Coordinates of C-alpha atoms and ligand atoms in Angstrom, one line a residue:
M1436 CA 7.8 -21.9 13.1
N1437 CA 11.1 -23.7 12.5
A1438 CA 13.2 -23.0 15.5
P1439 CA 16.2 -20.9 14.8
S1440 CA 19.3 -22.8 14.9
S1441 CA 22.7 -21.8 13.5
S1442 CA 23.4 -25.8 12.8
A1443 CA 20.5 -26.2 10.7
T1444 CA 21.3 -28.8 7.9
P1445 CA 19.3 -29.3 4.7
S1446 CA 17.4 -32.2 6.2
S1447 CA 16.0 -30.1 9.3
V1448 CA 14.5 -27.9 6.7
P1449 CA 10.8 -29.1 5.9
T1450 CA 10.6 -29.2 2.2
G1451 CA 7.6 -27.9 -0.2
T1452 CA 5.5 -26.3 2.8
A1453 CA 6.1 -22.9 2.3
Q1454 CA 3.7 -20.6 0.1
I1455 CA 6.1 -17.8 -0.6
G1456 CA 9.8 -17.2 0.1
V1457 CA 11.2 -13.8 0.9
T1458 CA 15.1 -13.4 0.4
G1459 CA 16.5 -10.0 1.7
L1460 CA 15.5 -9.4 5.1
A1461 CA 16.6 -5.9 5.7
V1462 CA 13.7 -3.5 6.8
M1463 CA 11.4 -4.0 3.7
G1464 CA 12.0 -7.7 3.4
S1465 CA 11.5 -8.6 6.9
N1466 CA 8.4 -6.6 7.1
I1467 CA 6.8 -7.8 4.4
A1468 CA 7.7 -11.4 5.3
R1469 CA 5.9 -10.9 8.7
N1470 CA 3.0 -9.5 6.7
F1471 CA 2.7 -12.7 4.5
A1472 CA 2.9 -14.8 7.8
R1473 CA 0.3 -12.6 9.8
N1474 CA -2.0 -13.3 7.0
G1475 CA -1.8 -17.0 7.3
Y1476 CA 1.1 -17.8 4.7
T1477 CA 3.9 -20.2 5.4
V1478 CA 6.9 -17.8 4.6
A1479 CA 10.4 -19.3 3.7
L1480 CA 13.1 -16.9 4.9
H1481 CA 16.6 -16.4 3.5
N1482 CA 19.2 -13.7 3.5
R1483 CA 22.7 -13.7 2.2
S1484 CA 24.0 -13.3 5.6
I1485 CA 22.1 -15.5 8.3
G1486 CA 22.1 -12.7 10.9
K1487 CA 19.1 -10.9 9.7
T1488 CA 17.2 -14.1 9.2
D1489 CA 17.8 -15.1 13.1
A1490 CA 17.1 -11.5 14.2
L1491 CA 13.8 -11.7 12.5
L1492 CA 12.8 -15.2 14.0
E1493 CA 13.9 -14.0 17.5
K1494 CA 11.9 -10.9 17.4
H1495 CA 8.7 -11.7 15.3
G1496 CA 8.8 -15.5 14.9
G1497 CA 5.5 -15.5 16.8
D1498 CA 3.9 -13.6 13.9
G1499 CA 3.2 -16.7 12.2
D1500 CA 4.8 -19.8 10.3
F1501 CA 8.3 -19.2 9.2
V1502 CA 10.7 -21.6 7.8
R1503 CA 14.3 -20.7 8.4
T1504 CA 16.8 -21.6 5.5
E1505 CA 20.5 -20.7 5.2
T1506 CA 21.2 -21.7 1.6
V1507 CA 19.6 -20.9 -1.6
E1508 CA 19.3 -24.6 -2.2
E1509 CA 17.4 -25.1 1.2
F1510 CA 15.4 -22.0 0.3
V1511 CA 14.1 -23.2 -3.0
D1512 CA 13.3 -26.5 -1.5
A1513 CA 11.2 -25.3 1.3
L1514 CA 8.7 -23.8 -1.3
E1515 CA 5.6 -25.6 -2.5
R1516 CA 5.4 -25.6 -6.4
P1517 CA 5.3 -23.5 -8.5
R1518 CA 7.8 -22.0 -6.3
R1519 CA 7.0 -18.2 -5.4
V1520 CA 10.1 -16.2 -4.3
L1521 CA 10.1 -12.4 -3.5
I1522 CA 13.1 -10.7 -3.8
M1523 CA 13.8 -7.7 -1.5
V1524 CA 17.6 -6.7 -2.0
K1525 CA 19.3 -3.6 -3.1
A1526 CA 18.2 -2.6 -6.4
G1527 CA 20.8 -3.0 -9.3
D1528 CA 23.8 -5.7 -9.1
A1529 CA 22.6 -7.2 -6.0
T1530 CA 19.3 -8.0 -7.6
D1531 CA 20.9 -9.7 -10.6
A1532 CA 23.1 -11.5 -8.5
V1533 CA 20.4 -13.0 -6.5
I1534 CA 18.2 -13.7 -9.5
N1535 CA 21.0 -15.7 -11.2
E1536 CA 21.5 -17.8 -7.9
L1537 CA 17.7 -18.5 -7.7
A1538 CA 17.4 -19.3 -11.4
D1539 CA 20.0 -21.8 -11.2
A1540 CA 18.2 -23.8 -8.4
M1541 CA 14.6 -23.3 -9.8
E1542 CA 12.5 -25.1 -12.3
P1543 CA 10.5 -24.2 -15.2
G1544 CA 7.2 -22.5 -14.2
D1545 CA 8.4 -21.2 -10.7
I1546 CA 7.9 -17.5 -10.3
I1547 CA 10.5 -14.9 -9.2
I1548 CA 9.1 -11.4 -7.9
D1549 CA 11.7 -8.6 -7.5
G1550 CA 9.8 -6.1 -5.1
G1551 CA 12.9 -3.8 -5.0
N1552 CA 12.9 -0.4 -6.6
A1553 CA 14.5 -1.8 -10.0
L1554 CA 14.9 0.5 -13.1
Y1555 CA 12.0 -0.7 -15.3
T1556 CA 14.6 -1.3 -18.2
D1557 CA 16.4 -3.6 -16.1
T1558 CA 13.1 -5.5 -15.3
I1559 CA 12.2 -5.9 -19.1
R1560 CA 15.8 -7.2 -19.6
R1561 CA 15.2 -9.6 -16.7
E1562 CA 11.8 -10.6 -17.6
A1563 CA 13.1 -11.9 -21.0
A1564 CA 16.3 -13.8 -19.8
L1565 CA 14.2 -15.8 -17.3
A1566 CA 11.3 -16.3 -19.8
D1567 CA 14.1 -18.1 -22.0
R1568 CA 14.7 -20.2 -19.2
G1569 CA 11.1 -21.1 -18.4
L1570 CA 10.9 -18.8 -15.2
L1571 CA 8.1 -16.5 -14.8
F1572 CA 9.2 -12.9 -13.5
I1573 CA 7.4 -10.3 -11.8
G1574 CA 8.8 -6.8 -11.5
A1575 CA 6.6 -5.5 -8.3
G1576 CA 6.7 -2.0 -7.3
I1577 CA 6.1 -1.8 -3.5
S1578 CA 5.3 1.6 -1.9
G1579 CA 4.6 2.4 1.7
G1580 CA 8.2 2.3 3.3
E1581 CA 8.7 -0.1 6.2
E1582 CA 5.1 0.6 7.8
G1583 CA 3.4 -0.3 4.7
A1584 CA 5.4 -3.4 4.0
L1585 CA 4.2 -4.6 7.6
N1586 CA 0.7 -3.6 7.6
G1587 CA -0.4 -3.4 3.9
P1588 CA 1.6 -1.6 1.0
S1589 CA 0.3 -0.4 -2.4
I1590 CA 1.6 -3.0 -4.6
M1591 CA 2.4 -2.6 -8.5
P1592 CA 3.2 -6.1 -10.2
G1593 CA 4.1 -6.3 -13.8
G1594 CA 4.8 -9.6 -15.7
P1595 CA 3.2 -12.4 -17.4
A1596 CA -0.7 -12.4 -16.9
E1597 CA -0.4 -16.3 -15.9
S1598 CA 2.1 -15.6 -13.1
Y1599 CA -0.5 -13.0 -11.8
K1600 CA -2.8 -15.9 -11.5
S1601 CA -0.6 -17.4 -9.1
V1602 CA 0.6 -14.8 -7.2
G1603 CA -1.8 -12.1 -7.4
P1604 CA -4.3 -13.3 -4.8
M1605 CA -1.3 -13.4 -2.1
L1606 CA -0.2 -9.9 -3.2
E1607 CA -3.7 -8.8 -2.9
K1608 CA -4.2 -10.0 0.3
V1609 CA -1.1 -8.7 1.9
A1610 CA -1.6 -5.2 0.2
A1611 CA -3.6 -2.5 2.1
Q1612 CA -7.2 -2.4 1.7
V1613 CA -9.4 0.8 0.9
D1614 CA -13.3 0.4 0.8
G1615 CA -12.9 -3.2 0.7
E1616 CA -10.6 -3.2 -2.5
P1617 CA -7.0 -4.2 -2.5
C1618 CA -4.5 -1.7 -3.4
C1619 CA -2.8 -4.0 -5.8
T1620 CA -3.5 -5.0 -9.4
H1621 CA -1.7 -6.5 -12.1
I1622 CA -0.3 -3.8 -14.1
G1623 CA 0.7 -5.1 -17.4
A1624 CA 3.6 -7.1 -19.0
D1625 CA 7.2 -6.9 -17.9
G1626 CA 8.6 -3.7 -16.8
S1627 CA 5.0 -1.9 -16.4
G1628 CA 5.0 -2.3 -12.5
H1629 CA 8.3 -0.9 -11.9
F1630 CA 7.6 1.9 -14.5
V1631 CA 4.5 3.1 -12.5
K1632 CA 6.2 2.9 -9.3
M1633 CA 9.0 5.0 -10.6
V1634 CA 6.4 7.7 -11.5
H1635 CA 4.7 7.1 -8.4
N1636 CA 8.0 8.2 -6.7
G1637 CA 8.3 11.1 -9.1
I1638 CA 4.8 12.5 -8.1
E1639 CA 5.8 12.0 -4.5
Y1640 CA 9.0 14.2 -5.3
A1641 CA 6.6 16.9 -6.9
D1642 CA 4.0 16.6 -3.8
M1643 CA 6.5 17.1 -1.3
Q1644 CA 8.2 20.0 -3.4
L1645 CA 4.9 21.7 -3.5
I1646 CA 4.2 21.3 0.1
G1647 CA 7.9 22.6 0.8
E1648 CA 7.0 25.7 -1.3
A1649 CA 3.7 26.3 0.6
Y1650 CA 5.6 26.2 3.9
D1651 CA 8.3 28.4 2.7
L1652 CA 5.8 30.9 1.7
M1653 CA 4.1 31.1 4.8
R1654 CA 7.5 30.9 6.8
R1655 CA 9.3 33.7 4.6
A1656 CA 6.6 35.8 3.2
L1657 CA 4.2 35.9 5.9
D1658 CA 6.5 35.4 8.8
L1659 CA 4.2 32.8 10.4
P1660 CA 5.6 30.9 13.4
V1661 CA 6.4 27.2 12.5
A1662 CA 3.6 25.9 15.1
E1663 CA 1.2 28.2 13.5
I1664 CA 2.0 26.7 9.9
A1665 CA 1.6 23.1 11.4
D1666 CA -1.9 24.1 12.3
V1667 CA -2.6 25.3 8.9
F1668 CA -1.4 21.8 7.3
R1669 CA -3.4 20.1 9.9
E1670 CA -6.8 22.2 8.9
W1671 CA -5.8 21.5 5.3
N1672 CA -5.7 17.8 5.9
T1673 CA -9.4 18.0 6.7
T1674 CA -10.3 19.6 3.2
E1675 CA -9.9 18.3 -0.5
L1676 CA -5.9 18.2 0.3
E1677 CA -6.5 15.6 2.8
S1678 CA -3.2 13.1 2.2
Y1679 CA -0.6 11.3 4.2
L1680 CA 1.8 13.9 3.0
I1681 CA 0.1 16.7 4.4
E1682 CA -0.8 14.8 7.6
I1683 CA 2.8 14.1 8.3
T1684 CA 4.0 17.8 7.2
A1685 CA 1.8 19.0 10.3
E1686 CA 3.5 16.2 12.6
V1687 CA 6.9 17.4 11.4
L1688 CA 6.3 20.9 11.9
S1689 CA 5.0 20.4 15.3
Q1690 CA 7.9 18.6 16.4
V1691 CA 10.2 20.3 18.8
D1692 CA 14.0 19.6 19.2
A1693 CA 14.7 18.4 22.7
E1694 CA 18.2 19.7 22.6
T1695 CA 17.7 23.5 21.6
G1696 CA 13.8 23.8 22.1
K1697 CA 13.9 25.1 18.5
P1698 CA 11.5 23.6 15.9
L1699 CA 13.2 20.3 14.7
V1700 CA 12.6 21.8 11.1
D1701 CA 15.2 24.5 12.0
V1702 CA 18.1 22.1 13.2
I1703 CA 17.7 19.9 10.2
V1704 CA 20.3 20.6 7.4
D1705 CA 18.4 22.0 4.4
E1706 CA 20.0 19.6 1.8
A1707 CA 17.8 17.1 0.3
G1708 CA 19.2 14.3 -1.9
Q1709 CA 17.8 12.7 -5.1
K1710 CA 18.3 9.1 -5.2
G1711 CA 17.0 6.8 -8.0
T1712 CA 13.7 7.1 -8.8
G1713 CA 12.8 10.8 -9.2
R1714 CA 15.8 11.4 -11.4
W1715 CA 14.5 8.1 -13.1
T1716 CA 11.3 9.4 -13.8
V1717 CA 12.6 12.8 -15.2
K1718 CA 15.2 10.9 -17.8
A1719 CA 12.3 8.7 -18.8
A1720 CA 10.0 11.7 -19.2
L1721 CA 12.7 13.4 -21.5
D1722 CA 13.0 10.1 -23.4
L1723 CA 9.4 9.7 -24.0
G1724 CA 9.0 13.5 -24.9
I1725 CA 6.5 14.2 -22.0
P1726 CA 6.7 17.6 -20.0
T1727 CA 6.9 16.4 -16.4
T1728 CA 7.7 20.0 -15.2
G1729 CA 6.5 19.7 -11.7
I1730 CA 8.5 16.6 -10.9
A1731 CA 11.6 18.0 -12.8
E1732 CA 11.6 21.1 -10.9
A1733 CA 11.3 18.9 -7.7
V1734 CA 14.5 16.8 -8.6
F1735 CA 16.3 20.1 -9.3
A1736 CA 15.3 21.9 -6.2
R1737 CA 16.8 18.9 -4.3
A1738 CA 19.9 19.3 -6.6
L1739 CA 20.0 23.0 -5.7
S1740 CA 19.7 22.4 -2.2
S1741 CA 22.6 20.2 -1.8
S1742 CA 25.0 22.5 -3.9
T1743 CA 26.4 23.6 -0.7
N1744 CA 29.4 25.5 -1.9
Q1745 CA 27.5 27.4 -4.3
R1746 CA 24.9 28.6 -2.2
K1747 CA 27.4 29.6 0.4
A1748 CA 29.3 31.8 -2.2
A1749 CA 25.9 33.2 -3.4
Q1750 CA 24.5 34.3 -0.2
G1751 CA 25.5 37.9 -0.9
L1752 CA 23.9 38.2 -4.3
A1753 CA 21.5 41.0 -4.8
S1754 CA 17.8 40.6 -4.5
G1755 CA 16.7 43.9 -6.2
S1756 CA 14.0 45.6 -4.6
L1757 CA 11.6 43.1 -2.8
S1758 CA 7.9 43.9 -2.4
A1759 CA 6.2 43.9 1.0
A1760 CA 4.3 41.1 2.3
P1761 CA 0.6 40.8 1.7
A1762 CA -1.3 42.8 4.1
D1763 CA -4.0 40.1 4.7
K1764 CA -2.3 37.0 6.0
K1765 CA -5.3 34.8 6.2
A1766 CA -6.4 35.5 2.7
F1767 CA -2.8 34.7 1.3
V1768 CA -2.8 31.5 3.2
D1769 CA -6.1 30.6 1.3
D1770 CA -4.5 31.6 -2.0
I1771 CA -1.5 29.3 -1.2
K1772 CA -3.9 26.5 -0.5
A1773 CA -5.4 27.1 -4.0
A1774 CA -1.9 27.1 -5.6
L1775 CA -0.9 24.1 -3.8
Y1776 CA -4.0 22.1 -5.0
A1777 CA -3.8 23.3 -8.4
S1778 CA -0.1 22.7 -9.0
K1779 CA -0.9 19.3 -7.4
V1780 CA -3.4 18.4 -10.1
V1781 CA -0.7 19.5 -12.6
A1782 CA 2.1 17.2 -11.1
Y1783 CA -0.6 14.2 -11.1
A1784 CA -1.8 15.1 -14.7
Q1785 CA 1.8 15.2 -16.0
G1786 CA 2.8 11.8 -14.1
F1787 CA -0.3 10.2 -15.7
D1788 CA 0.8 11.5 -19.0
E1789 CA 4.0 9.9 -18.8
I1790 CA 2.3 6.5 -17.7
S1791 CA 0.3 6.6 -20.8
A1792 CA 3.1 7.3 -22.9
G1793 CA 5.2 4.5 -21.4
S1794 CA 2.3 2.3 -21.8
T1795 CA 2.1 3.0 -25.4
E1796 CA 5.8 2.7 -26.2
Y1797 CA 6.2 -0.7 -24.4
G1798 CA 2.6 -2.1 -25.4
W1799 CA 1.5 -2.4 -21.7
N1800 CA -2.1 -1.3 -22.0
V1801 CA -2.1 0.4 -18.3
D1802 CA -5.4 1.2 -16.9
R1803 CA -4.9 4.6 -15.4
G1804 CA -8.0 4.4 -13.3
S1805 CA -7.0 1.2 -11.7
L1806 CA -3.6 3.0 -10.6
A1807 CA -5.5 5.8 -8.8
T1808 CA -7.5 3.0 -7.1
I1809 CA -4.5 1.1 -5.9
W1810 CA -2.6 4.4 -4.9
R1811 CA -5.5 5.4 -2.3
G1812 CA -3.9 3.2 0.5
G1813 CA -0.7 1.9 1.7
C1814 CA 1.6 4.2 -0.5
I1815 CA 3.3 7.5 0.3
I1816 CA 1.0 9.6 -2.1
R1817 CA -2.1 8.1 -0.6
A1818 CA -4.6 11.0 -0.9
Q1819 CA -8.5 11.9 -1.0
F1820 CA -7.8 13.2 -4.1
L1821 CA -7.1 9.7 -5.8
N1822 CA -10.9 9.0 -5.6
R1823 CA -11.4 12.0 -7.8
I1824 CA -8.8 10.8 -10.4
R1825 CA -10.4 7.2 -10.3
E1826 CA -13.7 8.6 -11.1
A1827 CA -12.3 10.9 -13.8
Y1828 CA -10.7 7.8 -15.6
A1829 CA -14.0 5.8 -14.9
T1830 CA -15.9 8.4 -16.6
D1831 CA -13.4 8.6 -19.7
P1832 CA -10.9 6.2 -19.8
E1833 CA -9.5 8.0 -22.9
L1834 CA -9.2 11.5 -21.0
P1835 CA -6.6 13.4 -23.0
S1836 CA -5.1 14.9 -19.6
L1837 CA -6.7 15.2 -16.1
L1838 CA -6.7 18.9 -16.2
L1839 CA -9.4 18.2 -18.7
A1840 CA -11.9 16.2 -16.3
P1841 CA -14.7 18.3 -15.4
Y1842 CA -13.9 18.0 -11.7
F1843 CA -10.3 18.8 -12.0
R1844 CA -11.0 21.6 -14.6
D1845 CA -13.4 23.4 -12.2
A1846 CA -11.4 23.2 -9.1
V1847 CA -8.2 24.5 -11.0
E1848 CA -10.7 27.3 -12.6
A1849 CA -11.8 28.1 -9.1
G1850 CA -8.2 28.8 -7.9
I1851 CA -6.3 30.1 -11.0
D1852 CA -6.5 33.8 -9.6
A1853 CA -5.1 32.7 -6.5
W1854 CA -2.4 30.7 -7.9
R1855 CA -1.4 33.5 -10.2
R1856 CA -1.3 35.9 -7.1
V1857 CA 0.9 33.6 -5.3
V1858 CA 3.3 33.0 -8.1
A1859 CA 3.4 36.8 -8.5
T1860 CA 3.7 37.6 -5.0
A1861 CA 6.5 35.1 -4.5
T1862 CA 8.4 36.5 -7.3
T1863 CA 8.4 40.1 -6.2
M1864 CA 9.1 38.9 -2.6
G1865 CA 12.2 36.7 -3.6
V1866 CA 11.0 33.5 -2.6
P1867 CA 11.7 30.6 -4.8
V1868 CA 8.6 28.7 -6.0
P1869 CA 9.9 26.5 -9.0
A1870 CA 7.1 24.0 -8.8
F1871 CA 4.3 26.4 -8.2
A1872 CA 5.6 28.8 -11.2
S1873 CA 6.4 25.9 -13.5
S1874 CA 3.2 24.0 -13.0
L1875 CA 1.3 27.5 -13.8
S1876 CA 3.4 27.8 -16.9
Y1877 CA 2.6 24.5 -18.0
Y1878 CA -1.1 25.1 -17.6
D1879 CA -1.0 28.2 -19.4
G1880 CA 1.1 26.5 -22.4
L1881 CA -1.4 23.8 -22.3
R1882 CA -4.4 26.1 -22.7
S1883 CA -2.6 28.6 -25.2
E1884 CA -3.9 28.7 -28.9
R1885 CA -0.6 29.5 -30.2
L1886 CA 2.7 28.8 -28.8
P1887 CA 6.2 30.4 -29.7
A1888 CA 7.1 27.1 -30.9
A1889 CA 6.4 28.6 -34.6
L1890 CA 9.2 30.9 -34.0
T1891 CA 11.5 28.1 -33.0
Q1892 CA 10.6 26.3 -36.2
G1893 CA 11.4 29.3 -38.2
L1894 CA 14.8 29.7 -36.4
R1895 CA 15.5 25.9 -37.1
D1896 CA 14.6 26.4 -40.7
F1897 CA 16.9 29.5 -40.9
F1898 CA 20.1 28.1 -39.5
G1899 CA 19.6 24.3 -40.3
A1900 CA 17.2 24.1 -43.1
H1901 CA 15.1 22.0 -40.8
T1902 CA 11.8 22.7 -42.7
Y1903 CA 8.4 23.5 -41.3
Q1904 CA 4.8 23.0 -41.8
R1905 CA 2.1 25.6 -42.6
V1906 CA -1.3 26.4 -40.8
D1907 CA -3.1 26.7 -44.0
K1908 CA -2.0 23.9 -46.2
P1909 CA -0.6 20.4 -45.9
G1910 CA 3.2 19.6 -46.7
T1911 CA 6.7 20.4 -45.7
F1912 CA 8.4 23.8 -46.4
H1913 CA 11.7 25.5 -46.5
T1914 CA 12.4 29.2 -46.8
L1915 CA 15.6 29.8 -49.0
W1916 CA 17.0 32.3 -46.3
S1917 CA 20.5 32.8 -47.9
E1918 CA 18.8 33.3 -51.3
D1919 CA 15.7 35.3 -52.3
R1920 CA 13.9 34.3 -49.5
S1921 CA 11.1 32.6 -51.4
E1922 CA 9.6 29.5 -50.1
V1923 CA 9.9 26.0 -51.6
S1924 CA 8.0 22.8 -50.8
E1925 CA 10.0 19.9 -49.9
Ligands
LIG2058 P1 18.5 -2.5 1.1 O1 18.1 -1.8 -0.1 O2 19.3 -1.7 2.2 O3 19.2 -3.9 0.8 C1 19.7 -4.6 2.0 C2 19.3 -6.2 1.6 O4 20.1 -6.5 0.3 C3 20.1 -7.1 2.8 O5 19.1 -8.0 2.9 C4 21.5 -7.4 2.0 O6 21.9 -8.6 2.4 C5 21.0 -7.6 0.6 N1 22.1 -7.7 -0.4 C6 22.8 -6.8 -0.8 BR1 22.9 -4.9 0.0 N2 23.9 -7.2 -1.8 C7 23.4 -8.6 -2.0 C8 24.0 -9.3 -2.9 N3 25.1 -9.3 -3.6 N4 23.3 -10.8 -2.9 C9 22.5 -11.0 -2.0 N5 21.9 -10.1 -1.1 C10 22.3 -8.8 -1.0 O7 17.1 -2.9 1.7 P2 15.6 -2.2 2.2 O8 15.7 -1.0 2.5 O9 14.8 -3.2 2.8 O10 15.1 -2.5 0.7 C11 14.9 -3.5 -0.2 C12 14.4 -3.1 -1.6 O11 13.1 -2.5 -1.5 C13 15.3 -2.1 -2.3 O12 15.4 -2.5 -3.6 C14 14.7 -0.9 -1.9 O13 15.0 0.0 -3.1 C15 13.1 -1.4 -1.9 N6 12.3 -0.2 -1.5 C16 12.7 0.3 0.0 C17 11.7 1.2 0.5 C18 12.1 1.8 1.9 O14 11.2 2.6 2.4 N7 13.4 1.4 2.6 C19 10.6 1.2 0.1 C20 10.4 0.6 -1.3 C21 11.1 -0.2 -1.7 P3 22.9 -8.7 3.6 O15 22.1 -8.4 4.9 O16 23.5 -10.0 3.7 O17 23.9 -7.5 3.6

């Protein structure tokens, strides 16, 4: 390690020795820098303010070989060629500022990787601008939070294939490994990696909302004690629902507040924020015309939770007559489990649909099966379930919907009655289940032979002459609604 010293000068920094540089040494950057060092790479360190660099070296300098740098010029000089720099700064303007500074100091053929949570359209723009300057740009989604960054995240890099040849092996080495396979693969061109990471986060929103609804039903409909609900989740984690989020749900529900002796969940304010990626996933889905109802309901449920004033004012609103709790609590818990599983299948099916649509729109050619593979470890939505998704796409790479894969079709069919009972009971008991209910409606809509969209088209033709097509012959038609109501062919 290059000893930390506030009087470092350019001449004191070894040049051309580091295989990778990390700039932005907050939680994520410092942990991933340590991960690279622990894997035997020499890592050049840089941060806008030197304090974070020195703090990392002081606490964790023993993790491996680091090169301490203060200026961007020192940082770039410290790297072997082609230079590889990983940016881990705040998404948005900060990322643009850092990219511009680096690009001025780097040379054609050098590679910049943005590991932050960038909006994929920003990544597309940045990749094109840097390509004009001869630089290779990779937008890499990195999931797993600080623990993943240190011990092995799931990495979703998008960018020119030639850049992946140079950085791919390094990223694959520091990524989580499942069954001997790295949780990292080249996703496609320009913004594909950040797009896929965005949808991953959207699915994470839906997954958490569904877990929340399952908990709420056990709490409010069945009146189960929190500790007992924790046990239910712990037991579910030994079944097909096994996943990181179910596992940590049991942990959070088991936590008792030291100050009050109450379950921690009861002293936490019930308002959840919705930062960038969940909202972006829904916006992109709207633009692409893909119904991601589960994810959208999850984002809206957080927005409702944060509508503090409205919620306070609405406390006295009538509930109407509510039905009694199901008599057989154990049976209803089993129903909730089936509803959770089926709704989760819908959330993933919708997320993968959005990825397919984005891939088609931008020409990325994303391999959906490989996504399921790299999400099996390192990331927040890691789950046993992803093995089934991987198998589904291996069997049929062109699968129109995950709901049509035999495994999932059978699993949902097995739980459909329970799913309906849960949504019906929740509704008659006044317990909100927006994600369970919208997922069931989506499923029913998808399998319906006829939808009321025919009436919608008729109405649109009535008020706006928008025309319609007929089921029995080709062509475009319009009814002369304000005249003799005869039909004309357009
Ligand atoms: P933050 O998102 O909190 O960013 C802090 C870092 O950005 C610091 O190193 C800071 O430098 C630097 N920075 C800022 Br702010 N403005 C800058 C500028 N104009 N020029 C140069 N540097 C600037 O850090 P984080 O939580 O470690 O996340 C890093 C990235 O990873 C983000 O894009 C985040 O969305 C993404 N991510 C985070 C997680 C997570 O669990 N936290 C998970 C996955 C992805 P300073 O020290 O000088 O202020």
